Short mmCIF file of C-alpha atoms and ligand atoms in Angstrom, two decimals:
data_model
loop_
_atom_site.label_atom_id
_atom_site.label_comp_id
_atom_site.label_asym_id
_atom_site.label_seq_id
_atom_site.Cartn_x
_atom_site.Cartn_y
_atom_site.Cartn_z
CA MET T 98 75.23 111.26 74.48
CA THR T 99 78.88 110.67 75.14
CA LYS T 100 81.40 110.53 72.37
CA ASN T 101 82.70 107.20 71.14
CA VAL T 102 86.44 106.81 70.87
CA ARG T 103 88.47 105.12 68.13
CA ILE T 104 91.04 102.73 69.52
CA SER T 105 93.76 100.56 68.11
CA VAL T 106 94.76 97.65 70.30
CA THR T 107 97.08 94.70 69.83
CA VAL T 108 95.57 91.53 71.27
CA ASN T 109 97.57 88.29 71.17
CA GLY T 110 99.79 89.79 68.48
CA GLU T 111 96.93 90.87 66.22
CA GLN T 112 95.96 94.51 65.75
CA TYR T 113 92.32 95.56 66.08
CA GLU T 114 90.74 98.94 65.31
CA ARG T 115 87.36 99.61 66.87
CA GLU T 116 85.12 102.47 67.90
CA VAL T 117 84.03 102.05 71.51
CA GLU T 118 81.93 103.75 74.13
CA PRO T 119 84.25 105.12 76.86
CA ARG T 120 82.41 103.16 79.56
CA LEU T 121 83.05 99.79 77.90
CA LEU T 122 85.21 97.66 80.21
CA LEU T 123 88.23 95.96 78.68
CA SER T 124 86.81 92.59 79.82
CA ASP T 125 83.61 93.20 77.86
CA PHE T 126 85.56 94.52 74.87
CA LEU T 127 87.58 91.31 74.71
CA ARG T 128 84.57 89.07 75.14
CA HIS T 129 81.84 90.87 73.21
CA GLU T 130 83.70 92.88 70.59
CA LEU T 131 86.52 90.45 69.83
CA GLY T 132 84.79 87.21 70.78
CA LEU T 133 87.67 86.20 73.05
CA THR T 134 85.53 84.57 75.70
CA GLY T 135 88.43 82.86 77.44
CA THR T 136 88.69 85.90 79.69
CA HIS T 137 86.06 85.29 82.35
CA VAL T 138 84.09 87.80 84.35
CA GLY T 139 83.21 87.04 87.96
CA CYS T 140 82.84 89.95 90.32
CA GLU T 141 83.55 93.07 88.25
CA HIS T 142 85.13 94.79 91.19
CA GLY T 143 88.65 93.46 91.21
CA VAL T 144 88.31 90.77 93.86
CA CYS T 145 88.07 87.40 92.09
CA GLY T 146 90.84 87.62 89.46
CA ALA T 147 88.94 85.64 86.80
CA CYS T 148 89.35 88.51 84.30
CA THR T 149 93.15 88.82 84.69
CA ILE T 150 94.92 89.53 81.38
CA LEU T 151 98.38 90.83 80.49
CA PHE T 152 98.57 94.56 79.80
CA ASP T 153 101.96 95.36 78.27
CA GLY T 154 103.17 92.10 79.82
CA GLN T 155 101.87 92.78 83.34
CA PRO T 156 98.89 90.94 84.85
CA VAL T 157 96.00 93.32 85.50
CA ARG T 158 92.24 93.15 86.05
CA SER T 159 90.46 93.67 82.74
CA CYS T 160 87.25 94.47 84.66
CA LEU T 161 88.99 97.48 86.24
CA THR T 162 90.40 98.78 82.97
CA LEU T 163 88.47 100.60 80.27
CA ALA T 164 88.76 99.45 76.68
CA VAL T 165 89.76 103.01 75.71
CA GLN T 166 92.74 102.72 78.02
CA ALA T 167 94.08 99.85 75.95
CA ASN T 168 94.53 102.21 72.99
CA GLY T 169 98.11 101.80 71.75
CA HIS T 170 98.84 99.00 74.22
CA GLU T 171 99.46 95.28 73.98
CA ILE T 172 97.05 92.82 75.52
CA MET T 173 97.47 89.11 75.94
CA THR T 174 94.59 86.84 76.88
CA VAL T 175 94.48 83.14 77.67
CA GLU T 176 93.85 82.47 73.96
CA GLY T 177 97.35 83.79 73.29
CA LEU T 178 99.05 81.05 75.34
CA THR T 179 99.17 78.65 72.44
CA GLU T 180 98.75 79.03 68.69
CA ASP T 181 98.19 75.37 68.12
CA ARG T 182 94.90 74.32 69.71
CA GLU T 183 96.12 70.72 69.81
CA ARG T 184 99.23 71.54 71.81
CA LEU T 185 98.75 73.23 75.11
CA HIS T 186 101.24 75.56 76.78
CA PRO T 187 103.29 73.76 79.50
CA LEU T 188 101.45 75.83 82.12
CA GLN T 189 98.11 74.58 80.79
CA GLU T 190 99.39 71.01 80.59
CA ALA T 191 100.51 71.23 84.21
CA PHE T 192 97.06 72.41 85.33
CA TRP T 193 95.50 69.51 83.46
CA GLU T 194 97.89 66.87 84.77
CA ALA T 195 97.95 68.07 88.40
CA HIS T 196 94.15 68.57 88.55
CA GLY T 197 94.55 72.32 88.92
CA LEU T 198 91.00 72.89 87.72
CA GLN T 199 87.50 71.51 87.97
CA CYS T 200 84.92 73.81 86.38
CA GLY T 201 87.68 75.97 84.89
CA PHE T 202 85.98 79.30 85.49
CA CYS T 203 88.91 80.74 87.43
CA THR T 204 91.61 79.06 85.32
CA PRO T 205 92.28 81.74 82.68
CA GLY T 206 92.90 84.27 85.44
CA PHE T 207 95.29 81.93 87.24
CA LEU T 208 97.17 81.18 84.01
CA MET T 209 97.59 84.85 83.08
CA THR T 210 98.76 85.65 86.61
CA LEU T 211 101.23 82.78 86.63
CA LEU T 212 102.78 83.20 83.19
CA PRO T 213 104.81 86.35 84.06
CA PHE T 214 105.30 85.08 87.63
CA LEU T 215 107.10 81.94 86.45
CA GLU T 216 109.13 83.93 83.93
CA GLU T 217 110.43 86.18 86.71
CA ASN T 218 110.62 83.46 89.30
CA PRO T 219 111.36 80.12 87.60
CA GLN T 220 111.91 78.19 90.85
CA PRO T 221 109.34 79.54 93.27
CA THR T 222 108.88 78.31 96.81
CA GLU T 223 105.46 77.19 97.96
CA ALA T 224 105.04 80.41 99.97
CA GLU T 225 105.87 82.50 96.90
CA ILE T 226 103.36 80.56 94.84
CA ARG T 227 100.64 81.10 97.42
CA GLU T 228 101.35 84.80 97.55
CA ALA T 229 101.37 85.01 93.74
CA ILE T 230 97.89 83.47 93.50
CA SER T 231 96.45 85.33 96.49
CA GLY T 232 94.54 87.62 94.14
CA ASN T 233 92.74 84.78 92.36
CA LEU T 234 89.75 82.98 93.82
CA CYS T 235 88.85 79.41 92.97
CA ARG T 236 85.50 78.15 94.21
CA CYS T 237 85.85 74.45 93.48
CA THR T 238 89.32 72.97 93.08
CA GLY T 239 90.92 73.91 96.37
CA TYR T 240 94.22 75.66 96.17
CA GLN T 241 96.44 72.66 96.95
CA HIS T 242 96.06 71.21 93.46
CA ILE T 243 96.66 74.61 91.93
CA VAL T 244 99.88 75.00 93.93
CA ASP T 245 100.91 71.51 92.77
CA ALA T 246 100.17 72.54 89.19
CA VAL T 247 102.40 75.60 89.50
CA LYS T 248 105.26 73.47 90.81
CA LEU T 249 104.78 71.04 87.94
CA ALA T 250 104.63 73.92 85.44
CA ALA T 251 107.93 75.28 86.81
CA GLU T 252 109.52 71.87 86.23
CA LYS T 253 108.11 71.60 82.73
CA LEU T 254 109.27 75.09 81.80
CA ALA T 255 112.74 74.41 83.21
CA ARG T 256 112.99 71.24 81.11
CA GLN T 257 111.90 73.18 78.05
CA GLN T 258 114.76 75.66 78.62
CA VAL T 259 117.52 73.02 78.34
CA MET X 1438 77.66 96.39 87.30
CA LYS X 1439 78.68 98.65 84.40
CA PRO X 1440 79.65 102.31 84.60
CA ALA X 1441 77.13 104.99 83.66
CA PRO X 1442 78.04 106.91 80.47
CA PHE X 1443 80.74 109.57 80.65
CA ASP X 1444 83.02 111.50 78.34
CA TYR X 1445 86.62 110.41 78.28
CA VAL X 1446 89.71 112.55 77.83
CA ALA X 1447 93.29 111.33 77.92
CA PRO X 1448 95.53 114.40 78.07
CA GLY X 1449 99.19 114.04 77.24
CA SER X 1450 100.47 116.69 79.65
CA LEU X 1451 99.94 117.91 83.19
CA GLU X 1452 99.01 121.39 81.91
CA GLU X 1453 96.15 119.90 79.90
CA VAL X 1454 94.96 117.89 82.91
CA LEU X 1455 94.88 121.00 85.08
CA ALA X 1456 93.06 122.99 82.40
CA THR X 1457 90.45 120.23 82.06
CA LEU X 1458 89.95 120.15 85.84
CA ALA X 1459 89.58 123.93 85.88
CA THR X 1460 86.87 123.71 83.20
CA TYR X 1461 84.81 120.87 84.69
CA GLY X 1462 85.50 121.00 88.45
CA TYR X 1463 83.10 118.73 90.34
CA ASP X 1464 81.84 117.03 87.16
CA ALA X 1465 85.28 115.62 86.35
CA LYS X 1466 87.12 112.75 88.00
CA LEU X 1467 90.76 111.84 87.60
CA LEU X 1468 91.42 108.25 86.60
CA ALA X 1469 94.75 106.99 87.94
CA GLY X 1470 95.08 103.22 88.45
CA GLY X 1471 91.31 102.86 88.46
CA GLN X 1472 91.55 100.20 91.17
CA SER X 1473 89.21 102.07 93.47
CA LEU X 1474 87.43 104.39 91.05
CA ILE X 1475 86.35 101.80 88.46
CA PRO X 1476 84.80 99.46 91.06
CA MET X 1477 82.90 102.49 92.36
CA MET X 1478 81.79 103.32 88.82
CA ASN X 1479 80.82 99.69 88.16
CA PHE X 1480 78.63 99.85 91.27
CA ARG X 1481 77.46 103.32 90.17
CA LEU X 1482 78.59 104.78 93.47
CA ALA X 1483 80.57 107.20 91.31
CA GLN X 1484 79.06 108.70 88.14
CA PRO X 1485 81.45 111.34 86.84
CA SER X 1486 80.40 113.06 83.63
CA VAL X 1487 83.99 113.52 82.46
CA LEU X 1488 86.79 111.08 83.16
CA VAL X 1489 90.30 112.51 82.89
CA ASP X 1490 92.76 109.67 82.37
CA LEU X 1491 96.22 110.31 83.86
CA ASN X 1492 97.77 107.17 82.42
CA GLU X 1493 99.28 108.85 79.37
CA VAL X 1494 100.76 111.71 81.42
CA THR X 1495 104.24 110.22 81.64
CA GLU X 1496 105.63 113.36 83.31
CA LEU X 1497 103.73 112.34 86.49
CA ASN X 1498 105.78 109.19 86.96
CA TRP X 1499 109.21 109.58 88.51
CA VAL X 1500 111.31 108.30 91.42
CA ARG X 1501 114.15 110.68 92.28
CA ARG X 1502 116.49 111.18 95.20
CA ARG X 1503 115.89 114.48 96.95
CA ASN X 1504 117.89 115.85 99.93
CA GLY X 1505 118.67 112.34 101.07
CA GLY X 1506 115.01 111.34 100.81
CA VAL X 1507 112.95 110.54 97.75
CA SER X 1508 110.56 112.46 95.52
CA LEU X 1509 107.81 110.41 93.89
CA GLY X 1510 105.43 111.33 91.09
CA ALA X 1511 101.72 110.82 91.76
CA MET X 1512 101.46 108.23 88.97
CA VAL X 1513 104.16 105.94 90.36
CA ARG X 1514 102.55 102.50 90.44
CA GLN X 1515 102.30 100.64 93.71
CA ARG X 1516 104.26 97.80 92.10
CA GLN X 1517 107.05 100.28 91.31
CA LEU X 1518 107.16 101.39 94.96
CA GLU X 1519 107.56 97.75 95.89
CA ARG X 1520 110.41 97.13 93.45
CA ASP X 1521 112.31 100.38 92.99
CA PRO X 1522 115.84 100.17 94.48
CA VAL X 1523 115.92 103.87 95.47
CA VAL X 1524 112.65 103.50 97.38
CA ALA X 1525 113.99 100.36 99.09
CA GLU X 1526 117.15 102.22 100.11
CA VAL X 1527 115.84 105.58 101.30
CA ALA X 1528 112.21 104.82 102.13
CA PRO X 1529 112.48 101.21 103.34
CA LEU X 1530 109.22 101.43 105.32
CA VAL X 1531 107.35 102.16 102.08
CA HIS X 1532 109.10 99.27 100.37
CA ASP X 1533 108.37 96.86 103.22
CA THR X 1534 104.71 97.82 103.42
CA MET X 1535 103.81 97.45 99.74
CA PRO X 1536 103.17 93.67 99.77
CA TYR X 1537 100.29 94.37 102.18
CA VAL X 1538 98.56 96.55 99.57
CA ALA X 1539 96.10 94.33 97.70
CA HIS X 1540 97.47 91.82 95.17
CA PRO X 1541 100.20 92.05 92.52
CA GLN X 1542 97.62 92.50 89.75
CA ILE X 1543 96.08 95.45 91.60
CA ARG X 1544 99.49 96.98 92.41
CA ASN X 1545 100.46 96.81 88.74
CA ARG X 1546 97.83 99.49 88.03
CA GLY X 1547 97.18 101.17 91.39
CA THR X 1548 99.15 104.36 92.01
CA LEU X 1549 100.61 106.30 94.91
CA GLY X 1550 98.58 109.44 94.18
CA GLY X 1551 95.36 107.45 93.72
CA SER X 1552 95.73 105.67 97.04
CA LEU X 1553 96.38 108.93 98.91
CA ALA X 1554 93.57 110.86 97.17
CA HIS X 1555 91.12 108.00 97.74
CA ALA X 1556 91.79 108.32 101.50
CA ASP X 1557 90.49 104.92 102.55
CA PRO X 1558 91.19 104.56 106.29
CA ALA X 1559 92.13 100.92 105.64
CA ALA X 1560 94.77 101.83 103.04
CA GLU X 1561 98.44 101.38 103.92
CA LEU X 1562 100.07 104.21 101.95
CA PRO X 1563 98.30 107.07 103.76
CA VAL X 1564 99.30 105.64 107.15
CA VAL X 1565 102.91 105.13 106.15
CA MET X 1566 103.18 108.60 104.57
CA VAL X 1567 101.79 110.20 107.75
CA ALA X 1568 104.30 108.25 109.87
CA LEU X 1569 107.19 109.29 107.63
CA GLU X 1570 106.06 112.95 107.65
CA ALA X 1571 105.86 113.03 103.87
CA GLN X 1572 104.96 116.26 102.08
CA LEU X 1573 102.43 116.34 99.27
CA ARG X 1574 102.56 118.83 96.42
CA LEU X 1575 99.08 119.73 95.20
CA ARG X 1576 98.47 121.57 91.95
CA ARG X 1577 95.66 123.39 90.22
CA ALA X 1578 95.68 125.58 87.14
CA GLN X 1579 96.33 128.72 89.20
CA GLY X 1580 99.18 127.44 91.31
CA GLU X 1581 100.41 124.93 93.83
CA ARG X 1582 100.72 124.31 97.57
CA TRP X 1583 102.58 121.87 99.80
CA VAL X 1584 100.62 120.00 102.46
CA ALA X 1585 101.98 117.68 105.15
CA ALA X 1586 100.56 114.16 104.85
CA GLU X 1587 99.01 114.43 108.30
CA ALA X 1588 97.09 117.57 107.29
CA PHE X 1589 95.94 116.06 103.97
CA PHE X 1590 93.37 113.58 105.30
CA GLU X 1591 90.16 115.16 106.60
CA GLY X 1592 87.84 112.22 107.11
CA LEU X 1593 86.46 109.06 105.60
CA PHE X 1594 87.42 109.18 101.88
CA THR X 1595 87.87 112.95 102.27
CA THR X 1596 90.96 115.09 101.78
CA VAL X 1597 91.80 118.78 101.55
CA LEU X 1598 91.87 118.56 97.73
CA ALA X 1599 89.68 121.11 95.96
CA PRO X 1600 87.62 119.79 93.00
CA ASP X 1601 90.04 121.30 90.49
CA GLU X 1602 93.15 120.29 92.41
CA MET X 1603 95.31 117.18 92.27
CA VAL X 1604 98.28 115.48 93.91
CA VAL X 1605 101.37 115.69 91.70
CA GLU X 1606 104.26 114.80 93.99
CA VAL X 1607 105.03 113.14 97.30
CA VAL X 1608 108.34 113.76 99.06
CA VAL X 1609 109.47 111.30 101.71
CA PRO X 1610 112.24 112.84 103.85
CA VAL X 1611 115.44 111.06 104.76
CA LEU X 1612 115.35 108.97 107.96
CA PRO X 1613 117.69 110.28 110.70
CA PRO X 1614 120.54 107.97 111.77
CA ARG X 1615 119.62 105.28 114.33
CA THR X 1616 116.01 105.17 113.16
CA GLY X 1617 114.00 101.97 113.15
CA TYR X 1618 110.56 101.35 111.69
CA GLY X 1619 107.97 98.68 111.18
CA PHE X 1620 104.51 98.02 109.80
CA LEU X 1621 102.11 95.28 110.89
CA GLU X 1622 98.48 94.51 110.17
CA VAL X 1623 95.91 91.80 110.61
CA ALA X 1624 93.78 90.89 107.60
CA ARG X 1625 91.49 87.92 107.07
CA ARG X 1626 93.46 86.85 104.01
CA HIS X 1627 96.72 88.04 102.52
CA GLY X 1628 96.03 91.09 100.34
CA ASP X 1629 92.63 91.89 101.82
CA PHE X 1630 92.00 95.24 103.43
CA ALA X 1631 93.17 94.92 107.03
CA GLN X 1632 90.98 94.93 110.11
CA ALA X 1633 93.64 96.88 111.97
CA GLY X 1634 97.23 97.87 111.46
CA VAL X 1635 99.96 100.06 112.88
CA THR X 1636 103.24 101.58 111.85
CA ALA X 1637 105.99 102.99 114.07
CA VAL X 1638 109.12 105.03 113.43
CA LEU X 1639 111.62 105.40 116.30
CA THR X 1640 114.85 107.40 116.50
CA LEU X 1641 117.42 106.70 119.24
CA ASP X 1642 120.46 108.69 120.34
CA GLU X 1643 123.91 107.17 120.89
CA ASN X 1644 122.89 106.09 124.42
CA ASP X 1645 119.77 104.29 123.15
CA VAL X 1646 117.51 106.99 124.52
CA CYS X 1647 114.50 107.61 122.30
CA ARG X 1648 114.73 111.02 120.59
CA LYS X 1649 111.63 110.84 118.45
CA ALA X 1650 108.71 108.46 117.96
CA ARG X 1651 105.72 108.27 115.60
CA ILE X 1652 102.97 105.69 115.91
CA VAL X 1653 100.13 105.73 113.37
CA TYR X 1654 97.13 103.40 113.20
CA LEU X 1655 95.36 101.94 110.18
CA ASN X 1656 91.59 101.41 109.98
CA LEU X 1657 91.13 102.43 113.60
CA GLY X 1658 89.47 105.76 112.89
CA GLU X 1659 88.32 107.78 109.89
CA VAL X 1660 91.83 108.90 108.98
CA PRO X 1661 95.33 107.60 109.77
CA MET X 1662 95.28 107.94 113.58
CA ILE X 1663 98.43 109.48 115.06
CA ALA X 1664 99.05 108.25 118.62
CA ARG X 1665 100.79 111.37 119.93
CA LYS X 1666 100.30 110.74 123.63
CA ALA X 1667 101.57 107.17 123.39
CA ALA X 1668 104.57 108.21 121.29
CA ASP X 1669 105.45 111.05 123.72
CA LEU X 1670 105.81 108.51 126.52
CA LEU X 1671 108.79 107.09 124.64
CA VAL X 1672 110.69 110.34 124.08
CA GLY X 1673 113.57 110.90 126.49
CA GLU X 1674 113.39 107.31 127.75
CA LYS X 1675 115.16 104.02 127.18
CA VAL X 1676 112.69 101.78 125.39
CA THR X 1677 112.15 98.86 127.76
CA ASP X 1678 109.57 96.09 127.48
CA SER X 1679 107.51 97.56 130.28
CA LEU X 1680 107.51 100.99 128.64
CA ILE X 1681 106.44 99.39 125.36
CA ALA X 1682 103.55 97.68 127.15
CA GLU X 1683 102.45 100.99 128.67
CA VAL X 1684 102.69 102.81 125.34
CA ALA X 1685 100.66 100.10 123.60
CA ASP X 1686 98.04 100.31 126.32
CA VAL X 1687 97.68 104.09 126.01
CA GLY X 1688 97.60 103.93 122.20
CA ALA X 1689 94.95 101.22 122.07
CA ARG X 1690 92.81 102.72 124.83
CA GLU X 1691 92.96 106.44 124.16
CA GLU X 1692 94.08 107.23 120.65
CA ILE X 1693 91.88 105.25 118.30
CA GLU X 1694 88.19 105.26 117.38
CA PRO X 1695 87.50 101.78 116.01
CA THR X 1696 84.06 100.88 114.70
CA GLY X 1697 82.80 97.32 114.61
CA ASP X 1698 81.87 95.51 111.41
CA ILE X 1699 80.69 92.00 110.57
CA HIS X 1700 84.19 90.55 110.86
CA ALA X 1701 85.48 92.34 113.94
CA THR X 1702 83.91 94.17 116.86
CA ALA X 1703 85.32 97.49 118.03
CA ASP X 1704 86.64 95.74 121.18
CA TYR X 1705 88.44 93.14 119.13
CA LYS X 1706 90.04 95.86 117.02
CA ARG X 1707 91.19 97.62 120.18
CA HIS X 1708 92.73 94.36 121.32
CA LEU X 1709 94.51 94.02 117.95
CA ALA X 1710 95.78 97.59 118.24
CA GLY X 1711 97.42 96.82 121.59
CA VAL X 1712 99.03 93.58 120.45
CA LEU X 1713 100.24 95.05 117.15
CA THR X 1714 101.66 98.17 118.85
CA ARG X 1715 103.77 96.04 121.18
CA ARG X 1716 105.05 93.96 118.29
CA VAL X 1717 105.75 96.86 115.95
CA LEU X 1718 107.63 98.83 118.61
CA LYS X 1719 109.86 95.83 119.26
CA LEU X 1720 110.54 95.56 115.55
CA ALA X 1721 111.32 99.26 115.23
CA LEU X 1722 113.52 99.19 118.32
CA ALA X 1723 115.54 96.25 117.04
CA LYS X 1724 116.08 98.02 113.71
CA ALA X 1725 117.07 101.29 115.39
CA THR X 1726 119.53 99.59 117.75
CA SER X 1727 121.20 97.65 114.96
CA SER X 1728 121.46 100.60 112.53
CA GLN X 1729 124.28 103.13 112.55
C1 LIG B 3133 90.51 93.73 95.26
C2 LIG B 3133 91.18 94.96 95.75
C3 LIG B 3133 91.87 94.94 96.94
C4 LIG B 3133 92.50 96.09 97.42
N1 LIG B 3133 93.19 96.01 98.59
C5 LIG B 3133 93.83 97.12 99.04
C6 LIG B 3133 94.58 97.08 100.25
O1 LIG B 3133 94.68 96.04 100.91
N2 LIG B 3133 95.17 98.22 100.67
C7 LIG B 3133 95.08 99.39 99.95
O2 LIG B 3133 95.66 100.39 100.36
N3 LIG B 3133 94.40 99.46 98.81
C8 LIG B 3133 93.78 98.36 98.33
N4 LIG B 3133 93.07 98.44 97.16
C9 LIG B 3133 92.95 99.76 96.50
C10 LIG B 3133 94.13 100.03 95.58
O3 LIG B 3133 95.32 100.19 96.31
C11 LIG B 3133 93.88 101.29 94.73
O4 LIG B 3133 94.82 101.22 93.72
C12 LIG B 3133 94.04 102.62 95.38
O5 LIG B 3133 93.25 102.80 96.51
C13 LIG B 3133 93.60 103.74 94.44
O6 LIG B 3133 94.63 104.02 93.57
P1 LIG B 3133 94.37 104.12 92.03
O7 LIG B 3133 95.62 104.65 91.44
O8 LIG B 3133 93.87 102.84 91.51
O9 LIG B 3133 93.29 105.29 91.95
P2 LIG B 3133 91.91 105.43 91.19
O10 LIG B 3133 91.02 104.30 91.50
O11 LIG B 3133 92.17 105.75 89.76
O12 LIG B 3133 91.38 106.77 91.86
C14 LIG B 3133 90.93 106.80 93.22
C15 LIG B 3133 90.45 108.22 93.56
O13 LIG B 3133 91.54 109.12 93.62
C16 LIG B 3133 91.40 110.18 92.67
N5 LIG B 3133 92.76 110.44 92.17
C17 LIG B 3133 93.59 109.56 91.56
N6 LIG B 3133 94.80 110.11 91.33
C18 LIG B 3133 94.74 111.37 91.83
C19 LIG B 3133 95.68 112.44 91.90
N7 LIG B 3133 96.93 112.33 91.45
N8 LIG B 3133 95.28 113.60 92.49
C20 LIG B 3133 94.02 113.74 92.97
N9 LIG B 3133 93.09 112.77 92.92
C21 LIG B 3133 93.44 111.59 92.35
C22 LIG B 3133 90.43 109.66 91.65
O14 LIG B 3133 89.75 110.72 91.01
C23 LIG B 3133 89.52 108.81 92.50
O15 LIG B 3133 88.59 109.61 93.17
C24 LIG B 3133 92.42 97.31 96.67
C25 LIG B 3133 91.73 97.34 95.46
C26 LIG B 3133 91.09 96.19 95.00
C27 LIG B 3133 90.34 96.25 93.71
S1 LIG B 3134 85.83 89.97 87.29
FE1 LIG B 3134 87.62 91.16 87.40
S2 LIG B 3134 88.41 90.63 89.30
FE2 LIG B 3134 86.51 89.59 89.31
S1 LIG B 3135 88.04 75.49 88.94
FE1 LIG B 3135 86.02 76.12 89.37
S2 LIG B 3135 86.39 78.09 90.22
FE2 LIG B 3135 88.34 77.31 90.05
#
């Protein structure tokens, strides 16, 4: 038997204390322990990007991070994008309006990748957008609509600034 | 698709890490960025009984100037290598190559030491460190040793590291004046592991005669493949287009050992090696000629 580990993690601004098995992946911790099923799990080996979350503000693969490693750190998942379920984040609105999703399986990973990207790079070129999303796979929308959505999101966020 | 059970320790200091390695040896595995190890554990290709997490060992993360070059801690993230201004200034080949390493999300976690220790022949950092003649400092509880990057890689996913030993530091020496460099690869999609790649570092004298040349191939053998014979053809010569063509031909024909896979045959990889060598030498030459 391996020893369980007590962890204290901040997720979307809320602090959680749990005892976890060391082998529990952060993706499974978020989904099964905390019920935050917005973080999706596709490949579990780092390729698809569906499980992307923010770890201390940086996008990372939650399927390649252990829950124990989140001890003392800050996590943000797609659920943290908006507090008011009736009002979406401008990035989410843009995906909706520009048809940046169909089934939506990949969408949380795209959103969590793009949030810090647009903060650092508020007026990205198309090439920069394509590079930024190169680590996220979408199996149904086609990337053109997603690129359009990112451009629209950049406009919306810029308008929000003024 | 879930790791087998293991015990987890997260030491706060290098001394504790080394002591833990000394106690458990083969049964322990270091966890750096986890971007290669955790997929292997998810697939159960790796089943360590003790996982020693390096992520809280802050003393293993530094970027410092050293004798005109740069000293890097093993836990420097790949994203840091891409963005650090000192790395961009004194190790520009490392800086320029980082966008080829996986995706931003992977580089946010993946580390320098992890990439070198993992020794994937398709990884960029090992190839670039061999080309730049970097030195690696390896430590174990009883002491330390320095190993040249080119002597570090022994084979497919195999290095000279002993089970209780780890990489703590990588020193990239200063580039001599009038040195040019380049890195090129061909991958099916941006961020994927490449089918083939090459890096070159060229130093010219004041008359544009080549003084020194290094050419190293990626994913064209079990380790970073140093094309010594091809590079020697350049030394003492002016680097003309016809010489470049000859060098590329020798490199691609004699100094690599490509193996075919479902996406590329060995012949196709040889072809890529030739084309990429010509292009990378032209890039390196242009940089060397224009630098002071
Ligand atoms: C989807 C995807 C795409 C990728 N594409 C690329 C790519 O194109 N090019 C590329 O180069 N890489 C690529 N990678 C791999 C990535 O760069 C890894 O980060 C890297 O190979 C391993 O570094 P790490 O810090 O994550 O190490 P880990 O996964 O934590 O460890 C890897 C191995 O090194 C050992 N180790 C770690 N640190 C040390 C140390 N200091 N001393 C001794 N041993 C140590 C570990 O015990 C383990 O055996 C990709 C990964 C993924 C998931
Ligand atoms: S589930 Fe994590 S990258 Fe695919
Ligand atoms: S919307 Fe279905 S996978 Fe992207």
